[in-house]
PDB file of C-alpha atoms in Angstrom:
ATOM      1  CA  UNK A   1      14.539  32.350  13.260  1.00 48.00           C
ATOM      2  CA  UNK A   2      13.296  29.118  14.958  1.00 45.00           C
ATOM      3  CA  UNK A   3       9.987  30.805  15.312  1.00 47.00           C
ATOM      4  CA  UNK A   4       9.841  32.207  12.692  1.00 48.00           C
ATOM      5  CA  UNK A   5      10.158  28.487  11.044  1.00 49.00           C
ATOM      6  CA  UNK A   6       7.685  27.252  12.894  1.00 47.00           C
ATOM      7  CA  UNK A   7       5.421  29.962  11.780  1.00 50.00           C
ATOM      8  CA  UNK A   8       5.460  29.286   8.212  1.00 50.00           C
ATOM      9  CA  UNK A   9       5.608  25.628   8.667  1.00 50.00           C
ATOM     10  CA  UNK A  10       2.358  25.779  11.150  1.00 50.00           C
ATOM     11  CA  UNK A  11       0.950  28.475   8.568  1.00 50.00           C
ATOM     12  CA  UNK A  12       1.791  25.794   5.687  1.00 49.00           C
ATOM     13  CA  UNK A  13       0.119  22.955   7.538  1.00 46.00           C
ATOM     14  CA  UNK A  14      -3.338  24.960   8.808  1.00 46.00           C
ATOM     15  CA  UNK A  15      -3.471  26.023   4.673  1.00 45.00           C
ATOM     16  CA  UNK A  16      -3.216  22.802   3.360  1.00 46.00           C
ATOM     17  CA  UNK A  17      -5.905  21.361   5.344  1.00 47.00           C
ATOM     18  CA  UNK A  18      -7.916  24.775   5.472  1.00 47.00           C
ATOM     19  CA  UNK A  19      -8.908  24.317   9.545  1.00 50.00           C
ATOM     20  CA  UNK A  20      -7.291  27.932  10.624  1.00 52.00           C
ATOM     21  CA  UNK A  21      -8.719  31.080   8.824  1.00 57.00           C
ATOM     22  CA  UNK A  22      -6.477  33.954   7.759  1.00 59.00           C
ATOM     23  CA  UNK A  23      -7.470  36.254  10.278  1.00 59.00           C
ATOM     24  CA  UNK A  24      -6.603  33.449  13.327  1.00 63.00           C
ATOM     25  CA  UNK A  25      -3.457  32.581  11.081  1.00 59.00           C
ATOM     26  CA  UNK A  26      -2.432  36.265  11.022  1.00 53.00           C
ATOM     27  CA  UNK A  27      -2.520  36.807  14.733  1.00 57.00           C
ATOM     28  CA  UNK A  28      -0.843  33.012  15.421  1.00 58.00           C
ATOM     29  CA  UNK A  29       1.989  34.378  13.444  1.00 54.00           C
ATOM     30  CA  UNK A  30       1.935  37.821  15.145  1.00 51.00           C
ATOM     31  CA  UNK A  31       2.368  35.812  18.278  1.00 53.00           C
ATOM     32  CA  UNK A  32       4.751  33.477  16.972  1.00 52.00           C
ATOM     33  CA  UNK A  33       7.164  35.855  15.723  1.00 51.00           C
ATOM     34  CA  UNK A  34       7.032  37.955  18.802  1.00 52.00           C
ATOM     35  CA  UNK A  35       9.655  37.558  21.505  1.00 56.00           C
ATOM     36  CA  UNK A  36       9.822  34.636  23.337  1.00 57.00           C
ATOM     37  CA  UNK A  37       9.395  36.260  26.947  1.00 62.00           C
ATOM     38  CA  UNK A  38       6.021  37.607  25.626  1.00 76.00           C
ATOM     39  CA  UNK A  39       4.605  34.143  25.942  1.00 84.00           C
ATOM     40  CA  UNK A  40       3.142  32.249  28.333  1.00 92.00           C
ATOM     41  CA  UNK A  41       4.324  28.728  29.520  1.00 91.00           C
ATOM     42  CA  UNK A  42       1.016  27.511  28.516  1.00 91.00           C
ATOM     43  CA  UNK A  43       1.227  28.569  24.671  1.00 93.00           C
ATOM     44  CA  UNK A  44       5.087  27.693  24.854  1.00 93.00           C
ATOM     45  CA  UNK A  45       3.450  24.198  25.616  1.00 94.00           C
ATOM     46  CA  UNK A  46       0.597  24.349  22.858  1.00 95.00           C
ATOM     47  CA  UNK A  47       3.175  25.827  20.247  1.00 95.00           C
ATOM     48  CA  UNK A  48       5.792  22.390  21.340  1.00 95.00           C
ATOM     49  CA  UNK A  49       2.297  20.468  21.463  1.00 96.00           C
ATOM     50  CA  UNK A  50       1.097  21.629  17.974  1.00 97.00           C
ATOM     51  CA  UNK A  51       5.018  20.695  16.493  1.00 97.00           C
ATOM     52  CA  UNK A  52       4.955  17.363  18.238  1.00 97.00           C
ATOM     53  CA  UNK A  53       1.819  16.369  16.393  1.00 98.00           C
ATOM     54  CA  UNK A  54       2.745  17.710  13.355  1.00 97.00           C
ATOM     55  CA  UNK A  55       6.036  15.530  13.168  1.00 98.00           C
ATOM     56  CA  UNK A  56       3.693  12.472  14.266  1.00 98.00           C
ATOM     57  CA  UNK A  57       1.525  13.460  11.690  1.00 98.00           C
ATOM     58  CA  UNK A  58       4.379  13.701   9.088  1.00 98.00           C
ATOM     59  CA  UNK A  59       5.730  10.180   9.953  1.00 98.00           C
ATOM     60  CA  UNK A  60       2.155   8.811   9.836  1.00 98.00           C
ATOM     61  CA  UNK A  61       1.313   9.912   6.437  1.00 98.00           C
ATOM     62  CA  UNK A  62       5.101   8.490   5.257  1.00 98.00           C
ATOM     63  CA  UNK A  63       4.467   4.871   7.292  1.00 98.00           C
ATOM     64  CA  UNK A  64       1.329   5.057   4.998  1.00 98.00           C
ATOM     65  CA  UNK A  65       2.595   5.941   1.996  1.00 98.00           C
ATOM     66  CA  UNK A  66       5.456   3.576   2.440  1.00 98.00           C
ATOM     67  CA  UNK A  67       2.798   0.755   2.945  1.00 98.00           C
ATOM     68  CA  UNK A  68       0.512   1.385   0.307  1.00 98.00           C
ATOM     69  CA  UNK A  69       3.710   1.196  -2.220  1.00 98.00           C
ATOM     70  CA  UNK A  70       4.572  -2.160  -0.566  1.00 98.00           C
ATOM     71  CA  UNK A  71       1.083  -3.276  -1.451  1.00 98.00           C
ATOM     72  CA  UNK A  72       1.310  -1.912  -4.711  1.00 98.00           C
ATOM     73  CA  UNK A  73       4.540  -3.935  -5.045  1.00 98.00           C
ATOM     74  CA  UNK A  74       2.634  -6.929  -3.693  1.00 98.00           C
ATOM     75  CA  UNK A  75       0.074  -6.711  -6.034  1.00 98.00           C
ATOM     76  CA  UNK A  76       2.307  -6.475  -8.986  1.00 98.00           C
ATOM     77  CA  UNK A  77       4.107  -9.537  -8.003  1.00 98.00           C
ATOM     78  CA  UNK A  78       1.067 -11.724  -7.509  1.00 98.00           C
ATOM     79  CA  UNK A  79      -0.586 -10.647 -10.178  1.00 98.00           C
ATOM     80  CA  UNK A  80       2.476 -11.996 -12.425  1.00 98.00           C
ATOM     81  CA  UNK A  81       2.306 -14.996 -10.189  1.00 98.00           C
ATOM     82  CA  UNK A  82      -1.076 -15.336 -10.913  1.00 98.00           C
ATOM     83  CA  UNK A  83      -0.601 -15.083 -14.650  1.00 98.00           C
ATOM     84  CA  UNK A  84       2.228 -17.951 -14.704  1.00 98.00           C
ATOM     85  CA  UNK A  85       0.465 -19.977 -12.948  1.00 98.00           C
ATOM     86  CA  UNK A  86      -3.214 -19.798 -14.897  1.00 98.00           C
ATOM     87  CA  UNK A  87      -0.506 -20.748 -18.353  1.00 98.00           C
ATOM     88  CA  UNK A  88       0.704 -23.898 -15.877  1.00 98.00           C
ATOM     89  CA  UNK A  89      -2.906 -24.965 -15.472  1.00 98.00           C
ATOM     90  CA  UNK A  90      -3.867 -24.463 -19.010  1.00 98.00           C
ATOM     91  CA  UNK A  91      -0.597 -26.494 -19.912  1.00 98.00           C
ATOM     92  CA  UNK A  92      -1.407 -29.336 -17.386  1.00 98.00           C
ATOM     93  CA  UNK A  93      -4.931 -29.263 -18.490  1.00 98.00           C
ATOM     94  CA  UNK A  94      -3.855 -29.758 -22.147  1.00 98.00           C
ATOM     95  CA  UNK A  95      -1.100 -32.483 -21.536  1.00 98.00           C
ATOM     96  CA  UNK A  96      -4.428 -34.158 -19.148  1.00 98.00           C
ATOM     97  CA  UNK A  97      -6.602 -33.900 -22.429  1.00 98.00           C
ATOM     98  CA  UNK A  98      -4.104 -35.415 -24.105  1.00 98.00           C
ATOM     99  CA  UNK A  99      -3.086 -38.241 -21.896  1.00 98.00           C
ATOM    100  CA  UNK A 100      -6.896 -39.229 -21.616  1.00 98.00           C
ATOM    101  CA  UNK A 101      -7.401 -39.718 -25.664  1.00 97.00           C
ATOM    102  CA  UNK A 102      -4.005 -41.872 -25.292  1.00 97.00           C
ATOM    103  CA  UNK A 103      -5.884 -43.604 -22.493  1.00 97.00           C
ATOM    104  CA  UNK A 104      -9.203 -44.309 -24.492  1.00 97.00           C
ATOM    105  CA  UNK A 105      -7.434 -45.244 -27.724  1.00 97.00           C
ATOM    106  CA  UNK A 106      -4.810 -47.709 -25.787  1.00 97.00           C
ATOM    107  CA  UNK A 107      -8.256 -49.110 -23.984  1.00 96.00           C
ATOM    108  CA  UNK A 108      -9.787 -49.296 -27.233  1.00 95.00           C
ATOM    109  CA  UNK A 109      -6.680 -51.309 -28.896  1.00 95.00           C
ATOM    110  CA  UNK A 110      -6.945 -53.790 -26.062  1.00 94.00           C
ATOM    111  CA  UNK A 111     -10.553 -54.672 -26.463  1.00 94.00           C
ATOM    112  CA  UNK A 112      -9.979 -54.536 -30.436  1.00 93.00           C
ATOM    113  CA  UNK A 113      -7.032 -57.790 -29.451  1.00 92.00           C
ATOM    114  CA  UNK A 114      -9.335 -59.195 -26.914  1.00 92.00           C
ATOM    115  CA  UNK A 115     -12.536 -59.311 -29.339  1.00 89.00           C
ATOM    116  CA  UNK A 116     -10.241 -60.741 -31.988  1.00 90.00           C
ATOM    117  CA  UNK A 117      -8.755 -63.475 -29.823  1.00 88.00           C
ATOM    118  CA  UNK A 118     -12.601 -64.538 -28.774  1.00 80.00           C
ATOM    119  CA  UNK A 119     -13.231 -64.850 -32.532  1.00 71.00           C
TER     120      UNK A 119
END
């Protein structure tokens, strides 16, 4: 049954990314799902060999997925950052507008009284 697993799973994996044909597929399973005494140490080792890297593989592609959907939830964050803090800036350019024309027209009052104690 363990074989057997590992079959489909191996037969699963070589599909998806197309690098086994059928016929090579075919007599990987044949071997597979034969007894265990009919195989040599050395394809015991390739068989643990080709599992190993496909549970590496596995975790890789989760450690990856799991980081891109932290950056996405970076992203989303800074870009609402972003937003709140380009309606600051237009607020504390505003209020600066505004405190400049105070400026000027407090300026202006004080020449107006210095002009009209001169006269």
């Amino acid at each position: 049954d363990k074989l057997a697993s590992k079959a489909a799973e191996d037969s699963d994996a070589q599909s998806s990314d197309g690098s086994a044909s059928s016929g090579e597929q075919k007599s990987r399973k044949k071997r597979e799902l034969g007894n265990d005494d009919d195989m040599t140490a050395a394809e015991k080792r390739h068989l643990a060999l080709q599992e190993k890297n496909r549970r590496a593989q596995r975790r890789f592609r989760e450690r990856q997925k799991a980081k891109i959907q932290d950056l996405h939830q970076q992203i989303e964050e800074l870009s609402h950052k972003v937003g709140s803090l380009q309606t600051e800036n237009a607020a504390l350019h505003s209020r600066t507008s505004i405190l400049e024309k105070v400026l000027d027209m407090r300026n202006e009052q004080i020449q107006v009284m210095q002009e009209s104690k001169e006269i």
